[in-house]
Short mmCIF file of C-alpha atoms in Angstrom, two decimals:
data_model
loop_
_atom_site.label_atom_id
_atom_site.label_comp_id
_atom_site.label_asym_id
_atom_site.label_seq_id
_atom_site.Cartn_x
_atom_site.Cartn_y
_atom_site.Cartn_z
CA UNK A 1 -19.73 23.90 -13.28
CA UNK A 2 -16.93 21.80 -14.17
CA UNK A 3 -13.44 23.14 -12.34
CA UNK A 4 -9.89 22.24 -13.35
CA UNK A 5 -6.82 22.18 -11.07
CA UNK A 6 -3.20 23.69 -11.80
CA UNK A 7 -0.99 21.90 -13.97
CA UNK A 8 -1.77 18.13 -15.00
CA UNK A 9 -1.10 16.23 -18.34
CA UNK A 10 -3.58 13.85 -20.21
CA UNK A 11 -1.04 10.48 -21.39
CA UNK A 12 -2.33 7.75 -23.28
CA UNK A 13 -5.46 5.90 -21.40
CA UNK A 14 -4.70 2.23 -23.02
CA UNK A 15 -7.75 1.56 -20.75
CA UNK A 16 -9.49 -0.15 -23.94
CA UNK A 17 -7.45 -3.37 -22.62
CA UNK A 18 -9.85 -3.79 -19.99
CA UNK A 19 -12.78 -1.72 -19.72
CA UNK A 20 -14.95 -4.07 -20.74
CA UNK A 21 -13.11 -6.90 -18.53
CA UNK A 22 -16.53 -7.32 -15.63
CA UNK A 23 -14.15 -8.63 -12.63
CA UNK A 24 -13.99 -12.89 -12.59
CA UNK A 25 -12.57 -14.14 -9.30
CA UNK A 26 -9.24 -15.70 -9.94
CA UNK A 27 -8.24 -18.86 -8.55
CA UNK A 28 -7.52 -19.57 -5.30
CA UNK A 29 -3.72 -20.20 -5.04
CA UNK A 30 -2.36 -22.91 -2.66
CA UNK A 31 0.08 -20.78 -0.85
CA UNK A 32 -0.93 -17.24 0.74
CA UNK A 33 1.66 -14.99 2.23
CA UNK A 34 -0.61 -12.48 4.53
CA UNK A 35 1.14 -9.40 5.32
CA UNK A 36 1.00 -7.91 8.64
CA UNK A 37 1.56 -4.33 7.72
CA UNK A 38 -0.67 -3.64 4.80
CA UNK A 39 -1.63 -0.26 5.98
CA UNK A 40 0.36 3.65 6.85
CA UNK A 41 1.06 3.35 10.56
CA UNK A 42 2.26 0.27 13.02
CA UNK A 43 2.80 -3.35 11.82
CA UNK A 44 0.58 -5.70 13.34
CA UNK A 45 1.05 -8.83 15.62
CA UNK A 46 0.37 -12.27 14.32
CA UNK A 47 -2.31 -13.77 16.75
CA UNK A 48 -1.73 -17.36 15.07
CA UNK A 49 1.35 -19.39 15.39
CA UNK A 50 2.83 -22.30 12.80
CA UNK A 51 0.36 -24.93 12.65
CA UNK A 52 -2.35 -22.94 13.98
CA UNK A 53 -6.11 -24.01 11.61
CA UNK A 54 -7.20 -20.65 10.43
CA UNK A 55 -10.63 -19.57 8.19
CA UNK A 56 -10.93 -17.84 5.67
CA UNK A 57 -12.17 -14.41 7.33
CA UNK A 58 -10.68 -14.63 10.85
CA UNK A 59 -8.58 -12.23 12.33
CA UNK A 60 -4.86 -12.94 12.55
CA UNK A 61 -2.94 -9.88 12.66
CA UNK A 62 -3.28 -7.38 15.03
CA UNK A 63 -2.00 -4.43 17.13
CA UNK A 64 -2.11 -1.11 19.26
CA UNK A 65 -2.40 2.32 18.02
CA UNK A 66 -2.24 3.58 14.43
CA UNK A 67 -2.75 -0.32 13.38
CA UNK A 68 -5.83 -1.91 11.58
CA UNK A 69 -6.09 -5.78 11.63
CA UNK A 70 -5.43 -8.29 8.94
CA UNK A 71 -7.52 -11.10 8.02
CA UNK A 72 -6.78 -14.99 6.38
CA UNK A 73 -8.06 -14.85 2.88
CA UNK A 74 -8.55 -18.56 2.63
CA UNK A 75 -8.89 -21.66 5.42
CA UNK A 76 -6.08 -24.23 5.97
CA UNK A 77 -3.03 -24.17 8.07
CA UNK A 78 -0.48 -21.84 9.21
CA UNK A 79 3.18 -23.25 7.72
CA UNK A 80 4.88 -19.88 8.79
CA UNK A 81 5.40 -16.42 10.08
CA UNK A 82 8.10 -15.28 8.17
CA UNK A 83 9.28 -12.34 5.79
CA UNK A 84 8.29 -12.20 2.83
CA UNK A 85 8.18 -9.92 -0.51
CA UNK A 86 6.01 -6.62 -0.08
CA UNK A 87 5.52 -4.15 -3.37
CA UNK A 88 7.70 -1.57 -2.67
CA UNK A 89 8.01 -1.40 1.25
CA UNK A 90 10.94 -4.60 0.86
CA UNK A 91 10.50 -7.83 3.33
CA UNK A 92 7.61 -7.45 5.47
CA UNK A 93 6.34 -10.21 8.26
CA UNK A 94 3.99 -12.18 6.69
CA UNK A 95 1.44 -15.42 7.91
CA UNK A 96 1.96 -17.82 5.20
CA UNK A 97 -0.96 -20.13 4.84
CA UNK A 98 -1.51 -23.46 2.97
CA UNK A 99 -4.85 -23.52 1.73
CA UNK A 100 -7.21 -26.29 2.33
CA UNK A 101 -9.68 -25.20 -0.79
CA UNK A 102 -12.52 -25.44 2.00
CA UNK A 103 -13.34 -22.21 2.50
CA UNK A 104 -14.35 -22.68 5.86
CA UNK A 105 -15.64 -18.64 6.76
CA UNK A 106 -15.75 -17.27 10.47
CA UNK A 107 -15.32 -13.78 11.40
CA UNK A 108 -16.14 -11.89 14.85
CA UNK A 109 -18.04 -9.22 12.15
CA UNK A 110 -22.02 -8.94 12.07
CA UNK A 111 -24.03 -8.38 9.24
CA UNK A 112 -26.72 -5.88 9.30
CA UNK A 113 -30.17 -5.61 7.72
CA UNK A 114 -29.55 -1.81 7.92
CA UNK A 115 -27.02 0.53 9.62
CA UNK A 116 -30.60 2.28 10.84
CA UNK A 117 -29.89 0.89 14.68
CA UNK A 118 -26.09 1.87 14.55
CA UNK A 119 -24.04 4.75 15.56
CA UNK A 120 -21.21 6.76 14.32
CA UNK A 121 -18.95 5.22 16.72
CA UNK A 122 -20.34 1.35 16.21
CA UNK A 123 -19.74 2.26 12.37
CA UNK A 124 -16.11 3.31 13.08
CA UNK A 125 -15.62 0.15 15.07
CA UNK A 126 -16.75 -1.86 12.82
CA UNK A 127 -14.45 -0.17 9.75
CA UNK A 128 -11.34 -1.04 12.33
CA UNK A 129 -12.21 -4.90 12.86
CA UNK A 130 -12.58 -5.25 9.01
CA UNK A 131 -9.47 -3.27 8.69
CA UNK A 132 -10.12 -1.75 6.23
CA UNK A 133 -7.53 0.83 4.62
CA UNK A 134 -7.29 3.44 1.74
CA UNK A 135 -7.52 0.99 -1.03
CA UNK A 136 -7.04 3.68 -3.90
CA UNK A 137 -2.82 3.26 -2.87
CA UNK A 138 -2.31 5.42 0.28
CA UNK A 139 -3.56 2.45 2.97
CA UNK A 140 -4.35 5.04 5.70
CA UNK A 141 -6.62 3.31 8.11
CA UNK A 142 -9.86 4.31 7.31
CA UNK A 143 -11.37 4.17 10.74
CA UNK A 144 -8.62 6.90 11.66
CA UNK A 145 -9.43 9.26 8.71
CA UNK A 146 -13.07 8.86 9.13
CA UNK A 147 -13.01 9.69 12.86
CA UNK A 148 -13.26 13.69 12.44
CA UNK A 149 -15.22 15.90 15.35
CA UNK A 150 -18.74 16.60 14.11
CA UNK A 151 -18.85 19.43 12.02
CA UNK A 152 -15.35 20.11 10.66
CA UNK A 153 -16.28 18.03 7.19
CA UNK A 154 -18.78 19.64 5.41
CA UNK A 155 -18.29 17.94 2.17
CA UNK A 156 -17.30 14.18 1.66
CA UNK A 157 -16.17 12.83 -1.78
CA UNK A 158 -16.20 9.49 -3.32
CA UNK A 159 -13.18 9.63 -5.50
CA UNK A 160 -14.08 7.45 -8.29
CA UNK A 161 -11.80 9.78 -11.13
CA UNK A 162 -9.18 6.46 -11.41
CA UNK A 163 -7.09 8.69 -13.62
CA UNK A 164 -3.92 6.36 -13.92
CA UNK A 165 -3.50 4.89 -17.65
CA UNK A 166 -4.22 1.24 -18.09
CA UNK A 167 -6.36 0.93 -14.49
CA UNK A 168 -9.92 -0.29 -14.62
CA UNK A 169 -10.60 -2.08 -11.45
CA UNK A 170 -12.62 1.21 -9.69
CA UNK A 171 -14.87 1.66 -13.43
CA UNK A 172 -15.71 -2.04 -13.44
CA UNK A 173 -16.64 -2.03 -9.39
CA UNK A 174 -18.81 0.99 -10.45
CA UNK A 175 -20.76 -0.81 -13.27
CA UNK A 176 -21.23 -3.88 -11.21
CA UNK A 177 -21.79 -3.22 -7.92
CA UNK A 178 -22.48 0.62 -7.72
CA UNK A 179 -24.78 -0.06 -4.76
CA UNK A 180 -21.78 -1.43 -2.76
CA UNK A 181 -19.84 1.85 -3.48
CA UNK A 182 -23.20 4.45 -2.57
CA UNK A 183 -24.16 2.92 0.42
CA UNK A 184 -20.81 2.51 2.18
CA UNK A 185 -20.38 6.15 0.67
CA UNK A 186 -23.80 6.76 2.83
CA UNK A 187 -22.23 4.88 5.85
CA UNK A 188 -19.22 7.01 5.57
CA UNK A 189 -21.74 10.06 5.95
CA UNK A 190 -23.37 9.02 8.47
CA UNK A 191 -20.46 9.17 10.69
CA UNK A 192 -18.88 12.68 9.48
CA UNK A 193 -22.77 13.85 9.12
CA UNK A 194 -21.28 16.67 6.18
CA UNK A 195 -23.36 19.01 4.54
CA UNK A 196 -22.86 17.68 1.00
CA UNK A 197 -21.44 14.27 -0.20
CA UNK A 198 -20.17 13.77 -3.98
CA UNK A 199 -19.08 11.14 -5.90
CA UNK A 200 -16.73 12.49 -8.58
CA UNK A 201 -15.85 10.00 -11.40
CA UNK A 202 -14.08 11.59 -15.24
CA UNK A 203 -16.14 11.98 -17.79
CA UNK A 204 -14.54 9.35 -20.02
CA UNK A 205 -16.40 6.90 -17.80
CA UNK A 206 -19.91 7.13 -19.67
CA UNK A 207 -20.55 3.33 -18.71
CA UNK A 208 -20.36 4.29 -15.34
CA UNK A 209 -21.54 7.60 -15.23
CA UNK A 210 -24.85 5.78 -16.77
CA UNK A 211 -24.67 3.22 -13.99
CA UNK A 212 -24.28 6.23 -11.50
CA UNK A 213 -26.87 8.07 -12.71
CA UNK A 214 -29.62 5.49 -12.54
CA UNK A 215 -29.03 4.11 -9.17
CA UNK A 216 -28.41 7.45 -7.45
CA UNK A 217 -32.45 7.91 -7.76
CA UNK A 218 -32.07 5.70 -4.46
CA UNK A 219 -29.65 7.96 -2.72
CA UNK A 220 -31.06 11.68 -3.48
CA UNK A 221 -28.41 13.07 -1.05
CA UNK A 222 -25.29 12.00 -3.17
CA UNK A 223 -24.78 14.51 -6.07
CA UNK A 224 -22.80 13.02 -9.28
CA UNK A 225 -19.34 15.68 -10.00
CA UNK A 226 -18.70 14.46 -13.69
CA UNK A 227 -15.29 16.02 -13.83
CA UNK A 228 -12.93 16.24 -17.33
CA UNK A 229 -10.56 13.53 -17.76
CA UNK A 230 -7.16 14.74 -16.50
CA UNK A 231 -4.40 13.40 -14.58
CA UNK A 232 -3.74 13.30 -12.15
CA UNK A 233 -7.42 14.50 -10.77
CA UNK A 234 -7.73 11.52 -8.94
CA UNK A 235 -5.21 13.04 -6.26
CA UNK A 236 -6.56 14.17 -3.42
CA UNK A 237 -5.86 17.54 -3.10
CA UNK A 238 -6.30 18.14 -7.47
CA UNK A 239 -9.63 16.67 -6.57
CA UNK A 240 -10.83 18.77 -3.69
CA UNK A 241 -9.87 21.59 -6.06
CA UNK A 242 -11.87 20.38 -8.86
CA UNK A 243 -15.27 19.41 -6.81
CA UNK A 244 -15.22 22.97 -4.19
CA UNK A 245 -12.41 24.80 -5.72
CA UNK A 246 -11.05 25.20 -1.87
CA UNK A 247 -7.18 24.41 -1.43
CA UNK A 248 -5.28 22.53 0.87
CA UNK A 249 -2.85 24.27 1.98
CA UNK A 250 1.22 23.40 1.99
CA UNK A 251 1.33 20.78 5.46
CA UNK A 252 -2.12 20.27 6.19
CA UNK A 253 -4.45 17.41 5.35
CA UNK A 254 -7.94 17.90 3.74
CA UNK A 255 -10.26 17.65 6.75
CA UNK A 256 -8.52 20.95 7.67
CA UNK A 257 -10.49 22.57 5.22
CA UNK A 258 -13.66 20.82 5.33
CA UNK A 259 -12.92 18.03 2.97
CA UNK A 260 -13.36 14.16 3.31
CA UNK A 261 -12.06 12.34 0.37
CA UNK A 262 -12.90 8.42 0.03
CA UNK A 263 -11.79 5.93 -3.05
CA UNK A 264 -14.65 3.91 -4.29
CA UNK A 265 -13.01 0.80 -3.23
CA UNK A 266 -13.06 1.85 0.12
CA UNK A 267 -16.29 2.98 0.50
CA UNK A 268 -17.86 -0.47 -1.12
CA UNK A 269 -15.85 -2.32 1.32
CA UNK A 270 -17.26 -0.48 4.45
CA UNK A 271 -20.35 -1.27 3.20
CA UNK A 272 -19.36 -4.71 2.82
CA UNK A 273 -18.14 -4.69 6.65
CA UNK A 274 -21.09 -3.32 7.99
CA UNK A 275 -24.26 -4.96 5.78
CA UNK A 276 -22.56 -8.50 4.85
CA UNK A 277 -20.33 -8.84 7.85
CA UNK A 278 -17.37 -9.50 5.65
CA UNK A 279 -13.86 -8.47 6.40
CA UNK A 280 -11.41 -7.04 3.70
CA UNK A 281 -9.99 -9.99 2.47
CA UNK A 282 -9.70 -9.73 -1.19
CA UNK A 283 -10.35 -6.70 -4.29
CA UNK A 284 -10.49 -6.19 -7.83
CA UNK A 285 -7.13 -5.76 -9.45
CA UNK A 286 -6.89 -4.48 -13.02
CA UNK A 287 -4.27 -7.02 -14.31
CA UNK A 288 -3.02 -5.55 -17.43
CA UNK A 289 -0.68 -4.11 -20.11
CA UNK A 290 1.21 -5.58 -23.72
CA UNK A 291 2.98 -7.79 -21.81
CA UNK A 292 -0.41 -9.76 -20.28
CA UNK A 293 -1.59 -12.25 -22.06
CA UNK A 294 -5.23 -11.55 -21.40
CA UNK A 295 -5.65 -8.66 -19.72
CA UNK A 296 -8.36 -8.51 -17.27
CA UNK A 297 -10.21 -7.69 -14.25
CA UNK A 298 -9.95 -9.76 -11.95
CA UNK A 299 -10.90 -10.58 -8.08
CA UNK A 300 -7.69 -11.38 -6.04
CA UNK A 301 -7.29 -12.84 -2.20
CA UNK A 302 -4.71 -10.98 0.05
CA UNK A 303 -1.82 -12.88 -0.27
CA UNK A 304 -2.11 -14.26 -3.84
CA UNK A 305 1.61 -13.66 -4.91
CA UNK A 306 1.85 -11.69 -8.32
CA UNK A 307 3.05 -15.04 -10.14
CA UNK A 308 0.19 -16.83 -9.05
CA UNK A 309 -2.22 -13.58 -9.89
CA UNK A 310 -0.60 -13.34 -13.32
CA UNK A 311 -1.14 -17.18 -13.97
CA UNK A 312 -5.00 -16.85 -13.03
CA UNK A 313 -5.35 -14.38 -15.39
CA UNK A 314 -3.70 -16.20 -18.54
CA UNK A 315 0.58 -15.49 -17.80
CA UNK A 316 2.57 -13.05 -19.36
CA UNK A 317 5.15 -12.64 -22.32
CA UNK A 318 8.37 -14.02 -22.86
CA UNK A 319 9.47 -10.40 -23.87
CA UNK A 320 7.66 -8.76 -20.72
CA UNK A 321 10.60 -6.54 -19.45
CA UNK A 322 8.45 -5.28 -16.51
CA UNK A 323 6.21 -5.78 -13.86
CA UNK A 324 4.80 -3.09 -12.04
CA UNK A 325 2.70 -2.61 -8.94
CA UNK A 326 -0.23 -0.06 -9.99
CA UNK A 327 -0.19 1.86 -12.95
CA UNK A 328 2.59 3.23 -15.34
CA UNK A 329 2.92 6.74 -13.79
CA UNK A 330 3.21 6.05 -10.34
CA UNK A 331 3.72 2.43 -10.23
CA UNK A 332 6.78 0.95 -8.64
CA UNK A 333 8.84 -1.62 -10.87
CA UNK A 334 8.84 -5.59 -9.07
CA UNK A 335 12.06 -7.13 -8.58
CA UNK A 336 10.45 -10.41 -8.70
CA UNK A 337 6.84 -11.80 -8.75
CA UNK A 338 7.22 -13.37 -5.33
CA UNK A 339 4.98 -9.65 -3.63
CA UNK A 340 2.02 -10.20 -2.12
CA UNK A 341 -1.43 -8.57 -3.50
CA UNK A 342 -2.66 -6.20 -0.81
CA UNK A 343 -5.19 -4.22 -0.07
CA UNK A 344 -4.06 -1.22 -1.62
CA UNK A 345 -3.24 -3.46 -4.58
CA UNK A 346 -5.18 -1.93 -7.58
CA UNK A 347 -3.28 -3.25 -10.38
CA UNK A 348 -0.73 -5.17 -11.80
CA UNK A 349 0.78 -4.01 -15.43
CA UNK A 350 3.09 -6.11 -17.25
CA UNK A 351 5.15 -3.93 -19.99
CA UNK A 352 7.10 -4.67 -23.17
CA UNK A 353 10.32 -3.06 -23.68
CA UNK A 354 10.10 0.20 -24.13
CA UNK A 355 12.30 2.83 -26.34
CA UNK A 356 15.21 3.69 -24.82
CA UNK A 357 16.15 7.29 -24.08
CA UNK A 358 20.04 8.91 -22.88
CA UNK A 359 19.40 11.26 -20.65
CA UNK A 360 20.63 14.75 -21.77
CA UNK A 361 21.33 17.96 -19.41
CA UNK A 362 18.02 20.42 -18.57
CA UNK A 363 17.32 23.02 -21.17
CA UNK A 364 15.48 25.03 -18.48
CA UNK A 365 12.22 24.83 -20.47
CA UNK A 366 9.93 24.54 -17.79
CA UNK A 367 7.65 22.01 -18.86
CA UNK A 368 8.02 20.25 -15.60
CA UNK A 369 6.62 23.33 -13.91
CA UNK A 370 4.09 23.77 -15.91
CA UNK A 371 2.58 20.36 -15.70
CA UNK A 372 3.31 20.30 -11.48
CA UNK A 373 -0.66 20.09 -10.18
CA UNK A 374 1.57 21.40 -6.51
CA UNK A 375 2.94 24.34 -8.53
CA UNK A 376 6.25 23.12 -7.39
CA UNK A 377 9.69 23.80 -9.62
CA UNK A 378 11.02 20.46 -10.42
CA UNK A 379 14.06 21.81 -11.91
CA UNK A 380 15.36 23.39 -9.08
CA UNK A 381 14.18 20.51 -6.89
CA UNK A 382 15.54 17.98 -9.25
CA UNK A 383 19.58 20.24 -8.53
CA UNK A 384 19.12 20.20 -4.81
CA UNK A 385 18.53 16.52 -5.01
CA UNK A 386 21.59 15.75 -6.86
CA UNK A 387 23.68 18.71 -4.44
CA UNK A 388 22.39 16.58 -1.49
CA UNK A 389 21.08 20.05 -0.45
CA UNK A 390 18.02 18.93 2.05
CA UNK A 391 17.75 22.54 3.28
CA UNK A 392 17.12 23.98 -0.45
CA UNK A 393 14.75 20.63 -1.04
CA UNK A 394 12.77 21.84 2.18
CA UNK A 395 12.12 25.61 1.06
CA UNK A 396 11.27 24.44 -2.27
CA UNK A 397 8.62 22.16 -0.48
CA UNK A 398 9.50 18.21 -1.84
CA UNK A 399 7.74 16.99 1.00
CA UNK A 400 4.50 18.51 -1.07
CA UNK A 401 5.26 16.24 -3.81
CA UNK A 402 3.09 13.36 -4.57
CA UNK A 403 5.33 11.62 -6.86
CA UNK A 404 2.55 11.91 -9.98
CA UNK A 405 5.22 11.56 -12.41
CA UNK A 406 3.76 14.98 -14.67
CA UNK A 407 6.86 16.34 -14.60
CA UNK A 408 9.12 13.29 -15.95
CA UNK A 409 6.54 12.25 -18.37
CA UNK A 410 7.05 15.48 -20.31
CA UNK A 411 10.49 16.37 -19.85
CA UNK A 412 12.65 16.91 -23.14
CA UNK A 413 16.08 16.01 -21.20
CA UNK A 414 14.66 12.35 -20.24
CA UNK A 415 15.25 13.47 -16.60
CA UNK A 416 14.16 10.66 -14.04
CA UNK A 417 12.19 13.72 -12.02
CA UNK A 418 10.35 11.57 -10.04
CA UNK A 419 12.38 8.70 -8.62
CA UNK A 420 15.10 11.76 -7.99
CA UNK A 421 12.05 13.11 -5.25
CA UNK A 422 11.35 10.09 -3.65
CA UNK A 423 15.15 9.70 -2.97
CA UNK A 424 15.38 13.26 -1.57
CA UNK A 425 12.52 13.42 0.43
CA UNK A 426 13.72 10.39 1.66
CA UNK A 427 16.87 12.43 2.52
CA UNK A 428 14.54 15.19 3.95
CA UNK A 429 13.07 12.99 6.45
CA UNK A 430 16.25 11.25 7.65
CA UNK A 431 17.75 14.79 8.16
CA UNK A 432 14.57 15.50 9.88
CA UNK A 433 15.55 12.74 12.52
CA UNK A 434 18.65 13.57 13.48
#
């Protein structure tokens, strides 16, 4: 039975531009910047020092805590540990290495035949050295989320919905390496040992859904959710809704109510980690939009900066107005093309200009709160942010906002909803600290 969530809009796909890009691996640039924070939580350490010989694979960043390590993406030398450009989190400390084109690999990880002599625990461990994060956008260490007492998840999902216009990079991983994505899916369950375990993918996927279908024969305990296209289902708490129609409630995270959710990207790179041995070091990224000259899928190292990404994958437009990191609804504008790709990196869109709207006041139509998959009221929100009222943006519950953009995509008055939020729940959490 297919279930719908509250709320939620369906924009233009413009998904044609690369959904039948299969991933290339772009060229190795000659300069990586390496960030150490690349995850939700504490910034690592650098382990390596200017003029340190690193490999491609090795372990450089590290740390205590709510920290996953960070690995070099190609061999050469270390020229620096310096700041450098991070999409959207500013100047972050990065290990800049000159690469040597050698691809000299050596990592402390194993590879495995099978995960058949392993335990939940040696799994988990594993997951942390490869450090591998949420690689759908949010970056929460994975070994973190995963580790969950036996028998509070009862249902694990594979979030494989990629619901953002223009983004391809999760469909094309699907189609060519679904075995990747199923057994580190299987991995994942062997740890939280649930009761059911879905991969949910939208039904305007029939590629993959095919792919899916045929090599889940080898995995009868993962059930296919085919789910109707709808944004933004690929949120986790919309998609918890749509697969066991249980809610998350206001404050608490989905393992509160049973509920493990997992992107595809993530799951093929635990499998990855714990059958190949192989570290996060690299991921497809959907680079795309009018303003790319050949849009494609492509297969970048950590580190690549944008320009260099863009160049691989034919340059952009004179006219390009805009670069963005991810996709056009949640995707945050780049001030330049000097960012880093990172690991929870899944695309880079290039736009034209686009028509220019003035802003007019709010007709009180309610279209924002229609579209809200929180059931928020972004109208009132939307006052109280421009009152500087953090008490009113607190009862009205901004912190529940997950910045889809529903409510600024369809507003009349050309409000910018969204970017308003993020500034006041910015303001929420510095009154919060005082």
């Amino acid at each position: 039975m297919k279930l719908a969530f509250s709320g939620g809009i369906h924009p233009a796909g413009h998904k044609e531009l690369t959904n039948n890009a299969v991933p290339v691996e772009a060229k190795a640039p000659e300069i990586v910047a390496i960030p150490l924070k690349q995850h939700i939580g504490a910034p690592c350490t650098a382990l390596v020092e200017k003029g340190a010989h690193v490999y491609m694979g090795q372990k450089i960043g590290d740390g205590e805590g709510m920290t996953v390590p960070v690995h070099a993406s190609v061999s050469g030398e270390v020229i620096a540990v310096e700041p450098r450009k991070f999409p959207g989190w500013g100047d972050v400390e990065c290990i800049v290495i000159k690469n040597d084109f050698k691809d000299e690999f050596k990592s402390d990880l194993k590879a495995h035949d099978s995960a058949d002599s392993l335990n939940g625990d040696e799994i988990l461990r594993i997951i942390r050295e490869a450090g591998i994060v949420g690689m759908g956008g949010a970056a929460f260490p994975t070994n973190i989320k995963a580790k969950v007492p036996l028998g509070d998840i009862d249902t694990v999902i594979a979030n494989a919905c990629e619901c953002e216009p223009y983004i391809t990079s999760d469909d094309m991983l699907l189609r060519t390496n679904p075995e990747k994505v199923l057994g580190g899916l299987k991995l994942i369950a062997e740890i939280l040992r649930p009761k059911r375990i879905v991969i949910a993918v939208e039904d305007n996927k029939k590629e993959a859904i095919d792919v899916l279908r045929g090599e889940l024969k080898n995995y009868p305990m993962i059930e296919l959710s085919v789910l109707p296209t709808r944004y933004p289902q690929g949120a986790e708490k919309q998609l918890i809704y749509a697969v066991t129609k249980r809610e998350v409630p206001s404050g608490k995270l989905p393992k509160d109510i049973g509920c493990g959710v997992f992107n595809t990207a993530t799951c093929a790179s635990v499998y990855e980690a714990v059958i190949e041995g192989m570290p996060v070091i690299r991921r497809i990224v959907t680079i795309t939009g009018e303003g790319a000259n050949e849009p494609k899928n492509m297969i970048v190292r950590f580190g690549t900066s944008y320009e260099d990404a863009l160049n691989a994958a034919g340059g952009i437009k004179p006219e390009t107005e805009k670069v963005l990191s991810g996709g056009p609804m949640m995707g945050l504008a780049q001030p330049d093309l000097k960012s880093s790709v990172v690991k929870g990196n899944n695309a880079i869109l290039c736009l034209l200009p686009q028509k220019k709207y003035d802003e007019t006041a709010c007709i009180r139509c309610g279209k924002c709160t229609e579209v809200c998959p929180i059931r928020l009221q972004p109208l009132y929100l939307y006052r109280n942010v421009k009152n500087g009222n953090t008490e009113g943006l607190k009862k009205l519950g901004i912190m529940d906002c997950i910045e889809c953009g529903c409510c600024a995509y369809g507003c009349p008055a050309k409000l910018p909803l969204t970017e308003s939020f993020r500034l006041g729940k910015k303001a929420v959490r510095e009154a919060m600290a005082k």
